[in-house]
Amino acid sequence: DDDDKKKKKRSRWGGSEHEKIFIPGMPTILPPNLDKNQEQAYLLQLQIEEVSRKLRSGDLGIPANPEERSPSPEPIYSSDGKRLNTREFRTRRRLEEERHALVLKMQGINPEFKPPLDYKPPVIRVSD
Amino acid sequence: PGLSLVGASGPATEVLCLLNMVTPDELKDEDEYEDILEDIKEECNKYGVVRSIEIPRPIDGVEVPGCGKVFVEFNSVLDCQKAQQTLTGRKFSNRVVVTSYFDPDKYHRREF
């Protein structure tokens, strides 16, 4: 009924048919004869490039409409009263973590893989 | 990167394989699976007649072939080409959609 229809979320398709993501050097059409490893490596590379593009451009994919955003955690402030855990900060951290996981996976398939120049593996703190 | 063939689609068929679109985790949930299926069917029907759709779902402890991919069989090669042109590079669940033609014989034998 009507209520059910309203409850259905927006389509997962983003934008119009003319809005496409263009990643230089990474076409989105694959030949049909790739083996599993080639295919997986290509998709991982594409995902790494896409996350890197977001981090570099600052276009982090935060929804413009506040209602579509996830709830914020309790704010944390620095000693001079600046908020530390802003949405941008949290999103960047999540994207860096995502990229790190992708790079590790990629290096598992291709040990020669060179991560993007702006990638830094996370610093592991012994104590916090 | 080392794959010079990428960008070349190979011969067109009536089956389109969509990659980088769904994760096995999302497909575990019955409601989410139905919802994803509906979103894909609705969009693909704009470009041609969809004959069938296969979305391999994860099974605990089994490696399901093609899990993470979506296969759409169109009525004709032309419809499939139209769909590829329009859908490739678009975003689905905030991921970039990657496409390739798929061998119809393999599709019917469910050799994903």
XYZ file of N, CA and C in Angstrom:
720
model
N 0.820 -1.207 0.000
C 0.000 0.000 0.000
C 0.858 1.263 0.000
N 0.161 2.417 0.139
C 0.847 3.705 0.053
C 1.976 3.829 1.071
N 1.672 3.417 2.302
C 2.671 3.532 3.357
C 3.930 2.749 3.022
N 3.735 1.566 2.481
C 4.875 0.722 2.131
C 5.714 1.377 1.053
N 5.007 1.959 0.093
C 5.721 2.592 -1.012
C 6.574 3.747 -0.519
N 5.975 4.505 0.422
C 6.731 5.646 0.944
C 7.953 5.170 1.708
N 7.797 4.025 2.354
C 8.903 3.528 3.173
C 10.072 3.051 2.324
N 9.778 2.623 1.104
C 10.861 2.124 0.248
C 11.900 3.228 0.056
N 13.127 2.867 0.309
C 14.196 3.860 0.199
C 14.362 4.293 -1.251
N 15.086 5.390 -1.420
C 15.403 5.825 -2.775
C 16.150 4.710 -3.486
N 16.127 4.753 -4.812
C 16.875 3.766 -5.583
C 18.359 3.877 -5.249
N 19.046 2.737 -5.304
C 20.487 2.740 -5.050
C 21.275 3.372 -6.194
N 20.609 3.527 -7.346
C 21.294 4.176 -8.466
C 21.511 5.637 -8.124
N 22.733 6.111 -8.331
C 23.006 7.509 -8.021
C 22.927 8.368 -9.264
N 22.427 9.573 -9.095
C 22.417 10.546 -10.186
C 21.636 10.101 -11.405
N 21.784 10.850 -12.496
C 21.088 10.527 -13.743
C 22.006 9.666 -14.604
N 21.489 9.265 -15.771
C 22.317 8.429 -16.649
C 23.513 9.195 -17.216
N 23.467 10.517 -17.061
C 24.590 11.289 -17.600
C 25.661 11.538 -16.550
N 25.319 11.215 -15.310
C 26.297 11.429 -14.243
C 27.113 10.171 -14.061
N 28.334 10.223 -14.574
C 29.186 9.049 -14.460
C 30.468 9.401 -13.735
N 31.037 8.372 -13.140
C 32.309 8.553 -12.463
C 33.402 8.264 -13.482
N 34.308 9.212 -13.642
C 35.393 8.987 -14.586
C 36.705 8.958 -13.817
N 37.354 7.817 -13.839
C 38.645 7.694 -13.179
C 39.707 7.505 -14.261
N 40.614 8.492 -14.392
C 41.594 8.426 -15.486
C 42.350 7.097 -15.497
N 42.454 6.517 -16.659
C 43.203 5.263 -16.819
C 42.455 4.035 -16.332
N 41.209 4.211 -15.864
C 40.469 3.068 -15.351
C 39.084 2.966 -15.986
N 39.017 2.445 -17.216
C 37.703 2.294 -17.855
C 36.812 1.340 -17.058
N 35.501 1.494 -17.210
C 34.583 0.640 -16.448
C 34.003 -0.487 -17.296
N 34.539 -0.658 -18.515
C 34.106 -1.805 -19.319
C 35.253 -2.812 -19.351
N 34.953 -4.044 -18.969
C 35.984 -5.082 -18.942
C 35.762 -6.074 -20.074
N 36.862 -6.618 -20.616
C 36.705 -7.706 -21.581
C 36.222 -8.947 -20.843
N 35.546 -9.866 -21.530
C 34.937 -10.997 -20.823
C 35.935 -12.101 -20.429
N 37.169 -11.989 -20.895
C 38.073 -13.137 -20.731
C 39.094 -12.965 -19.613
N 38.833 -12.075 -18.653
C 39.778 -11.932 -17.546
C 39.651 -13.128 -16.604
N 40.798 -13.568 -16.041
C 40.650 -14.618 -15.040
C 40.309 -13.954 -13.695
N 40.019 -14.819 -12.713
C 39.501 -14.309 -11.439
C 40.444 -13.311 -10.761
N 41.736 -13.635 -10.805
C 42.716 -12.757 -10.163
C 42.830 -11.412 -10.860
N 42.856 -11.450 -12.185
C 42.943 -10.200 -12.956
C 41.743 -9.318 -12.643
N 40.576 -9.976 -12.621
C 39.348 -9.242 -12.384
C 39.346 -8.619 -10.983
N 39.738 -9.427 -10.003
C 39.743 -8.931 -8.629
C 40.751 -7.802 -8.461
N 41.931 -7.972 -9.068
C 42.963 -6.942 -8.972
C 42.468 -5.638 -9.599
N 41.781 -5.759 -10.731
C 41.297 -4.554 -11.402
C 40.260 -3.826 -10.550
N 39.329 -4.598 -9.966
C 38.293 -3.976 -9.143
C 38.892 -3.331 -7.889
N 39.890 -4.000 -7.288
C 40.540 -3.425 -6.111
C 41.236 -2.113 -6.474
N 41.929 -2.136 -7.604
C 42.626 -0.930 -8.060
C 41.630 0.219 -8.273
N 40.511 -0.127 -8.877
C 39.476 0.873 -9.123
C 38.947 1.442 -7.805
N 38.733 0.559 -6.830
C 38.231 1.015 -5.532
C 39.260 1.892 -4.828
N 40.539 1.514 -4.929
C 41.599 2.320 -4.311
C 41.641 3.703 -4.960
N 41.549 3.744 -6.292
C 41.572 5.026 -7.007
C 40.374 5.894 -6.643
N 39.224 5.246 -6.483
C 38.000 5.985 -6.171
C 38.073 6.597 -4.770
N 38.545 5.818 -3.796
C 38.696 6.353 -2.437
C 39.736 7.477 -2.441
N 40.825 7.282 -3.175
C 41.887 8.298 -3.232
C 41.358 9.592 -3.840
N 40.532 9.439 -4.884
C 39.956 10.607 -5.536
C 39.120 11.423 -4.532
N 38.324 10.699 -3.722
C 37.503 11.384 -2.726
C 38.388 12.136 -1.727
N 39.426 11.461 -1.240
C 40.292 12.073 -0.234
C 41.025 13.291 -0.793
N 41.472 13.189 -2.041
C 42.236 14.288 -2.644
C 41.358 15.478 -2.968
N 40.169 15.205 -3.501
C 39.317 16.296 -3.976
C 38.535 16.930 -2.840
N 38.426 16.221 -1.719
C 37.611 16.739 -0.623
C 36.125 16.475 -0.832
N 35.784 15.869 -1.981
C 34.397 15.489 -2.261
C 34.167 14.141 -1.595
N 33.822 14.190 -0.305
C 33.866 12.973 0.505
C 32.592 12.147 0.431
N 31.607 12.650 -0.284
C 30.357 11.904 -0.400
C 29.447 12.069 0.796
N 29.637 13.143 1.566
C 28.735 13.421 2.690
C 27.433 13.976 2.114
N 26.280 13.356 2.424
C 25.024 13.824 1.835
C 24.750 15.286 2.178
N 24.302 16.052 1.164
C 24.012 17.474 1.377
C 22.817 17.632 2.321
N 21.906 16.682 2.239
C 20.707 16.726 3.080
C 21.013 16.114 4.458
N 20.972 16.945 5.525
C 21.331 16.437 6.861
C 20.510 15.224 7.281
N 19.267 15.116 6.749
C 18.422 13.979 7.143
C 18.958 12.650 6.639
N 19.790 12.713 5.611
C 20.338 11.468 5.067
C 21.646 11.074 5.736
N 22.119 11.948 6.637
C 23.390 11.635 7.295
C 23.164 10.738 8.500
N 24.216 10.013 8.884
C 24.114 9.158 10.057
C 24.139 10.046 11.298
N 23.604 9.536 12.432
C 23.610 10.357 13.647
C 25.041 10.663 14.097
N 25.242 11.847 14.638
C 26.577 12.230 15.089
C 26.862 11.653 16.463
N 28.113 11.309 16.714
C 28.477 10.882 18.068
C 28.601 12.114 18.976
N 28.744 11.877 20.275
C 28.988 12.983 21.204
C 30.214 13.760 20.728
N 30.137 15.096 20.724
C 31.303 15.856 20.274
C 32.487 15.720 21.228
N 33.666 15.762 20.647
C 34.891 15.783 21.453
C 35.582 17.102 21.123
N 35.970 17.841 22.140
C 36.596 19.147 21.896
C 38.059 19.133 22.301
N 38.851 19.925 21.590
C 40.250 20.082 21.968
C 40.321 21.083 23.115
N 41.519 21.248 23.682
C 41.644 22.120 24.848
C 41.282 23.564 24.501
N 41.453 23.947 23.216
C 41.066 25.321 22.862
C 39.640 25.397 22.306
N 38.855 24.366 22.592
C 37.424 24.436 22.299
C 37.020 24.114 20.868
N 37.936 23.609 20.078
C 37.586 23.239 18.702
C 37.078 21.808 18.676
N 36.058 21.586 17.873
C 35.542 20.224 17.805
C 36.500 19.348 16.996
N 36.835 18.193 17.555
C 37.789 17.309 16.875
C 37.096 16.301 15.968
N 36.022 15.691 16.467
C 35.411 14.611 15.675
C 34.302 15.138 14.763
N 34.650 16.065 13.901
C 33.667 16.585 12.947
C 33.313 15.499 11.954
N 32.231 15.734 11.191
C 31.833 14.733 10.203
C 32.925 14.539 9.148
N 33.536 15.659 8.752
C 34.604 15.544 7.757
C 35.753 14.712 8.298
N 36.146 14.970 9.534
C 37.241 14.218 10.146
C 36.902 12.729 10.210
N 35.674 12.424 10.633
C 35.280 11.011 10.764
C 35.211 10.334 9.402
N 34.700 11.070 8.401
C 34.594 10.485 7.069
C 35.977 10.218 6.478
N 36.865 11.193 6.650
C 38.233 10.999 6.146
C 38.907 9.796 6.803
N 38.713 9.670 8.100
C 39.340 8.556 8.798
C 38.787 7.217 8.281
N 37.477 7.196 8.066
C 36.858 5.966 7.575
C 37.379 5.621 6.172
N 37.526 6.656 5.332
C 38.019 6.421 3.974
C 39.479 5.953 3.992
N 40.285 6.545 4.885
C 41.690 6.117 4.998
C 41.757 4.646 5.432
N 40.887 4.268 6.366
C 40.858 2.878 6.838
C 40.432 1.938 5.704
N 39.445 2.406 4.949
C 38.948 1.609 3.832
C 40.070 1.402 2.813
N 40.779 2.501 2.520
C 41.858 2.405 1.536
C 42.967 1.480 2.032
N 43.274 1.575 3.329
C 44.304 0.713 3.891
C 43.934 -0.768 3.706
N 42.682 -1.104 4.014
C 42.234 -2.498 3.871
C 42.333 -2.942 2.411
N 41.978 -2.037 1.487
C 42.033 -2.371 0.054
C 43.480 -2.582 -0.402
N 44.380 -1.722 0.076
C 45.798 -1.844 -0.303
C 46.360 -3.179 0.193
N 46.019 -3.553 1.427
C 46.498 -4.825 1.973
C 45.998 -5.997 1.120
N 44.729 -5.946 0.744
C 44.131 -7.006 -0.065
C 44.838 -7.095 -1.419
N 45.059 -5.922 -1.998
C 45.714 -5.841 -3.301
C 47.126 -6.400 -3.227
N 47.858 -6.064 -2.167
C 49.225 -6.552 -2.044
C 49.249 -8.066 -1.815
N 48.144 -8.600 -1.303
C 48.028 -10.044 -1.158
C 47.967 -10.732 -2.515
N 47.362 -10.083 -3.497
C 47.276 -10.651 -4.846
C 48.515 -10.304 -5.649
N 48.956 -9.054 -5.502
C 50.080 -8.587 -6.296
C 51.096 -7.890 -5.380
N 52.111 -8.644 -4.923
C 53.078 -8.099 -3.964
C 53.851 -6.896 -4.525
N 53.850 -6.730 -5.845
C 54.572 -5.612 -6.463
C 53.742 -4.330 -6.492
N 52.504 -4.420 -6.049
C 51.603 -3.271 -6.166
C 52.147 -2.052 -5.426
N 52.132 -0.917 -6.136
C 52.590 0.333 -5.525
C 51.369 1.171 -5.142
N 51.156 1.391 -3.840
C 49.993 2.184 -3.413
C 50.121 3.634 -3.889
N 49.011 4.392 -3.915
C 49.079 5.801 -4.305
C 50.077 6.549 -3.419
N 50.680 7.611 -3.960
C 51.731 8.331 -3.239
C 51.223 8.961 -1.943
N 49.937 9.323 -1.922
C 49.429 9.967 -0.705
C 48.909 8.963 0.323
N 49.139 7.699 0.058
C 48.711 6.669 1.024
C 49.776 6.475 2.090
N 49.345 6.492 3.347
C 50.271 6.159 4.437
C 49.634 5.072 5.280
N 50.379 3.998 5.536
C 49.794 2.968 6.407
C 49.541 3.566 7.788
N 48.492 3.111 8.477
C 48.166 3.713 9.777
C 49.284 3.491 10.793
N 49.454 4.472 11.665
C 50.448 4.338 12.734
C 49.794 3.525 13.846
N 50.460 2.453 14.233
C 49.899 1.631 15.309
C 50.431 2.135 16.641
N 49.505 2.611 17.461
C 49.919 3.129 18.772
C 49.906 1.989 19.772
N 50.993 1.930 20.573
C 51.066 0.878 21.576
C 50.128 1.218 22.732
N 50.095 2.495 23.105
C 49.135 2.909 24.134
C 48.457 4.175 23.650
N 47.271 4.410 24.180
C 46.537 5.573 23.697
C 46.550 6.681 24.732
N 46.499 -0.943 -15.459
C 47.769 -1.361 -14.861
C 48.096 -2.791 -15.258
N 48.806 -2.904 -16.331
C 49.200 -4.234 -16.777
C 48.108 -4.966 -17.516
N 46.923 -4.353 -17.598
C 45.832 -5.025 -18.301
C 45.481 -4.202 -19.529
N 46.166 -4.451 -20.628
C 45.983 -3.590 -21.789
C 44.614 -3.810 -22.437
N 44.000 -4.955 -22.127
C 42.713 -5.253 -22.759
C 41.554 -4.472 -22.169
N 41.776 -3.927 -20.965
C 40.683 -3.255 -20.290
C 40.211 -2.058 -21.108
N 38.906 -1.899 -21.210
C 38.349 -0.837 -22.035
C 37.789 -1.419 -23.321
N 38.311 -2.580 -23.714
C 37.774 -3.271 -24.882
C 36.707 -4.234 -24.388
N 35.516 -4.141 -24.959
C 34.416 -4.911 -24.391
C 34.372 -6.345 -24.910
N 35.048 -6.618 -26.021
C 34.879 -7.930 -26.637
C 33.537 -7.962 -27.340
N 33.186 -9.082 -27.983
C 31.928 -9.147 -28.720
C 30.714 -9.011 -27.792
N 29.724 -8.247 -28.262
C 28.522 -8.036 -27.456
C 27.678 -9.310 -27.402
N 27.035 -9.544 -26.268
C 26.100 -10.671 -26.118
C 24.814 -10.108 -25.501
N 23.841 -10.985 -25.223
C 22.619 -10.462 -24.601
C 22.657 -10.540 -23.072
N 23.790 -11.002 -22.520
C 23.896 -11.063 -21.061
C 24.932 -10.053 -20.570
N 24.504 -9.194 -19.663
C 25.401 -8.179 -19.107
C 25.778 -8.571 -17.681
N 27.088 -8.538 -17.420
C 27.560 -8.796 -16.067
C 27.898 -7.449 -15.433
N 27.336 -7.197 -14.248
C 27.577 -5.938 -13.535
C 28.448 -6.238 -12.316
N 29.571 -5.531 -12.238
C 30.513 -5.784 -11.155
C 30.675 -4.551 -10.275
N 31.232 -4.779 -9.083
C 31.515 -3.690 -8.146
C 30.229 -3.004 -7.687
N 29.162 -3.762 -7.627
C 27.854 -3.181 -7.397
C 27.253 -3.627 -6.069
N 27.383 -4.900 -5.773
C 26.824 -5.436 -4.523
C 27.914 -6.191 -3.764
N 27.751 -6.255 -2.435
C 28.683 -7.054 -1.638
C 27.918 -8.258 -1.087
N 28.627 -9.372 -0.887
C 27.958 -10.560 -0.345
C 27.193 -10.244 0.941
N 27.741 -9.364 1.780
C 27.071 -8.998 3.033
C 25.667 -8.435 2.810
N 25.552 -7.547 1.810
C 24.258 -6.924 1.549
C 23.228 -7.957 1.093
N 23.712 -9.002 0.424
C 22.797 -9.983 -0.169
C 22.288 -11.003 0.846
N 22.927 -11.036 2.033
C 22.521 -12.001 3.061
C 21.116 -11.694 3.551
N 20.845 -10.407 3.690
C 19.563 -9.977 4.230
C 18.477 -10.083 3.164
N 17.383 -10.787 3.503
C 16.318 -11.060 2.532
C 15.707 -9.767 1.979
N 15.389 -8.830 2.874
C 14.750 -7.590 2.441
C 15.679 -6.776 1.555
N 16.941 -6.725 1.958
C 17.894 -5.932 1.199
C 18.114 -6.553 -0.185
N 18.158 -7.883 -0.210
C 18.314 -8.585 -1.491
C 17.148 -8.246 -2.434
N 15.934 -8.333 -1.918
C 14.744 -8.044 -2.736
C 14.776 -6.604 -3.249
N 15.204 -5.713 -2.363
C 15.269 -4.299 -2.677
C 16.289 -4.020 -3.790
N 17.438 -4.673 -3.687
C 18.503 -4.525 -4.692
C 18.019 -5.060 -6.032
N 17.411 -6.238 -5.992
C 16.876 -6.864 -7.202
C 15.894 -5.923 -7.900
N 15.021 -5.314 -7.102
C 14.003 -4.399 -7.627
C 14.655 -3.170 -8.278
N 15.638 -2.587 -7.588
C 16.343 -1.410 -8.124
C 16.991 -1.726 -9.472
N 17.595 -2.885 -9.587
C 18.309 -3.247 -10.814
C 17.319 -3.538 -11.934
N 16.264 -4.283 -11.596
C 15.256 -4.640 -12.602
C 14.624 -3.378 -13.174
N 14.241 -2.473 -12.279
C 13.576 -1.245 -12.672
C 14.448 -0.444 -13.649
N 15.724 -0.306 -13.311
C 16.619 0.502 -14.142
C 16.883 -0.184 -15.485
N 17.130 -1.493 -15.454
C 17.469 -2.211 -16.688
C 16.290 -2.243 -17.656
N 15.083 -2.255 -17.115
C 13.901 -2.286 -17.971
C 13.727 -1.004 -18.783
N 14.462 0.046 -18.400
C 14.396 1.289 -19.170
C 15.131 1.168 -20.496
N 16.064 0.241 -20.571
C 16.923 0.162 -21.768
C 16.597 -1.009 -22.659
N 15.699 -1.853 -22.222
C 15.338 -2.990 -23.034
C 14.490 -3.947 -22.229
N 14.145 -5.064 -22.872
C 13.325 -6.060 -22.194
C 14.238 -7.003 -21.409
N 14.026 -7.045 -20.109
C 14.833 -7.933 -19.268
C 14.174 -9.299 -19.215
N 14.936 -10.313 -19.603
C 14.387 -11.668 -19.607
C 14.574 -12.331 -18.251
N 15.759 -12.176 -17.695
C 16.001 -12.761 -16.371
C 17.174 -12.043 -15.699
N 17.209 -12.182 -14.377
C 18.310 -11.606 -13.595
C 18.798 -12.666 -12.614
N 20.102 -12.788 -12.476
C 20.660 -13.695 -11.473
C 21.608 -12.895 -10.577
N 21.371 -13.002 -9.273
C 22.293 -12.395 -8.310
C 22.726 -13.496 -7.342
N 23.861 -14.134 -7.603
C 24.292 -15.213 -6.703
C 24.439 -14.711 -5.264
N 23.822 -15.439 -4.326
C 23.843 -15.026 -2.920
C 24.785 -15.907 -2.111
N 25.345 -15.333 -1.053
C 26.316 -16.108 -0.262
C 25.650 -17.243 0.517
N 26.375 -18.330 0.658
C 25.932 -19.450 1.485
C 27.064 -19.711 2.471
N 26.729 -19.827 3.745
C 27.766 -20.023 4.759
C 28.623 -21.246 4.473
N 29.918 -21.054 4.511
C 30.846 -22.174 4.360
C 31.043 -22.656 2.934
N 30.393 -22.011 1.969
C 30.543 -22.408 0.575
C 31.020 -21.202 -0.229
N 31.957 -21.422 -1.140
C 32.331 -20.322 -2.006
C 31.419 -20.316 -3.222
N 30.503 -19.382 -3.242
C 29.503 -19.325 -4.311
C 30.100 -18.603 -5.529
N 30.143 -19.281 -6.685
C 30.695 -18.629 -7.877
C 29.864 -17.415 -8.273
N 30.550 -16.336 -8.606
C 29.848 -15.141 -9.087
C 29.208 -14.311 -7.991
N 29.416 -14.692 -6.733
C 28.822 -13.928 -5.645
C 29.495 -12.548 -5.589
N 28.685 -11.514 -5.626
C 29.214 -10.144 -5.711
C 28.983 -9.561 -7.092
N 28.520 -10.428 -8.016
C 28.211 -9.942 -9.363
C 26.707 -10.031 -9.613
N 26.282 -9.284 -10.616
C 24.875 -9.314 -11.022
C 24.842 -9.634 -12.512
N 23.972 -10.550 -12.916
C 23.862 -10.924 -14.325
C 22.464 -10.585 -14.820
N 22.409 -9.865 -15.924
C 21.107 -9.489 -16.486
C 21.020 -9.995 -17.922
N 19.998 -10.820 -18.180
C 19.786 -11.327 -19.535
C 18.734 -10.474 -20.227
N 19.098 -9.902 -21.373
C 18.165 -9.078 -22.129
C 17.570 -9.876 -23.283
N 16.527 -9.300 -23.849
C 15.836 -9.921 -24.960
C 16.701 -9.961 -26.231
N 17.592 -8.988 -26.359
C 18.409 -8.916 -27.568
C 19.776 -8.333 -27.234
N 20.715 -8.560 -28.148
C 22.062 -8.018 -27.986
C 22.008 -6.484 -27.973
N 21.133 -5.939 -28.820
C 21.023 -4.485 -28.920
C 20.592 -3.853 -27.591
N 19.580 -4.466 -26.950
C 19.129 -3.964 -25.647
C 20.273 -4.005 -24.640
N 21.030 -5.099 -24.704
C 22.132 -5.286 -23.770
C 23.208 -4.217 -23.993
N 23.471 -3.912 -25.260
C 24.448 -2.869 -25.579
C 24.005 -1.519 -25.047
N 22.710 -1.235 -25.234
C 22.168 0.045 -24.740
C 22.350 0.135 -23.230
N 22.036 -0.962 -22.556
C 22.149 -0.978 -21.097
C 23.606 -0.788 -20.673
N 24.505 -1.453 -21.366
C 25.911 -1.305 -20.981
C 26.364 0.147 -21.107
N 26.033 0.743 -22.265
C 26.447 2.133 -22.492
C 25.934 3.066 -21.404
N 24.695 2.824 -20.969
C 24.106 3.747 -20.005
C 24.534 3.441 -18.581
N 24.689 2.169 -18.253
C 24.921 1.836 -16.854
C 26.385 1.871 -16.446
N 27.281 1.598 -17.361
C 28.695 1.507 -16.978
C 29.205 2.865 -16.488
N 29.906 2.867 -15.362
C 30.448 4.104 -14.806
C 29.478 4.870 -13.928
N 28.204 4.400 -13.869
C 27.275 5.068 -12.965
C 27.491 4.572 -11.550
N 26.798 5.214 -10.620
C 26.972 4.801 -9.228
C 25.793 3.975 -8.745
N 26.116 2.941 -8.007
C 25.091 2.120 -7.367
C 25.569 1.905 -5.934
N 24.742 2.255 -4.962
C 25.151 2.222 -3.547
C 26.500 2.905 -3.373
N 26.678 4.008 -4.080
C 27.911 4.788 -3.973
C 29.165 4.067 -4.480
N 28.975 3.019 -5.274
C 30.118 2.342 -5.893
C 30.046 2.531 -7.401
N 31.210 2.478 -8.048
C 31.244 2.680 -9.491
C 30.906 1.366 -10.195
N 29.891 1.405 -11.034
C 29.461 0.184 -11.723
C 30.404 -0.151 -12.877
N 30.896 -1.380 -12.871
C 31.768 -1.903 -13.918
C 30.972 -2.974 -14.664
N 31.116 -3.027 -15.982
C 30.308 -3.988 -16.741
C 31.163 -4.818 -17.697
N 30.658 -5.989 -18.048
C 31.244 -6.745 -19.155
C 30.181 -7.664 -19.742
N 30.341 -7.975 -21.027
C 29.418 -8.937 -21.637
C 29.744 -10.312 -21.103
N 28.704 -11.171 -21.046
C 28.907 -12.503 -20.491
C 28.387 -13.540 -21.478
N 29.081 -14.658 -21.543
C 28.723 -15.730 -22.461
C 27.340 -16.313 -22.100
N 26.349 -16.203 -22.998
C 24.996 -16.681 -22.676
C 24.955 -18.181 -22.347
N 25.782 -18.990 -23.000
C 25.788 -20.424 -22.690
C 26.203 -20.662 -21.246
N 27.273 -19.963 -20.863
C 27.736 -20.080 -19.475
C 26.646 -19.595 -18.512
N 25.972 -18.524 -18.906
C 24.910 -17.982 -18.052
C 23.825 -19.021 -17.824
N 23.409 -19.680 -18.909
C 22.320 -20.659 -18.773
C 22.759 -21.907 -18.025
N 24.056 -22.202 -18.096
C 24.568 -23.326 -17.301
C 24.897 -22.882 -15.878
N 24.651 -21.625 -15.577
C 24.962 -21.018 -14.276
C 26.436 -21.166 -13.919
N 27.283 -21.059 -14.939
C 28.732 -21.066 -14.684
C 29.196 -19.629 -14.480
N 28.876 -19.120 -13.292
C 29.230 -17.712 -13.024
C 30.679 -17.645 -12.674
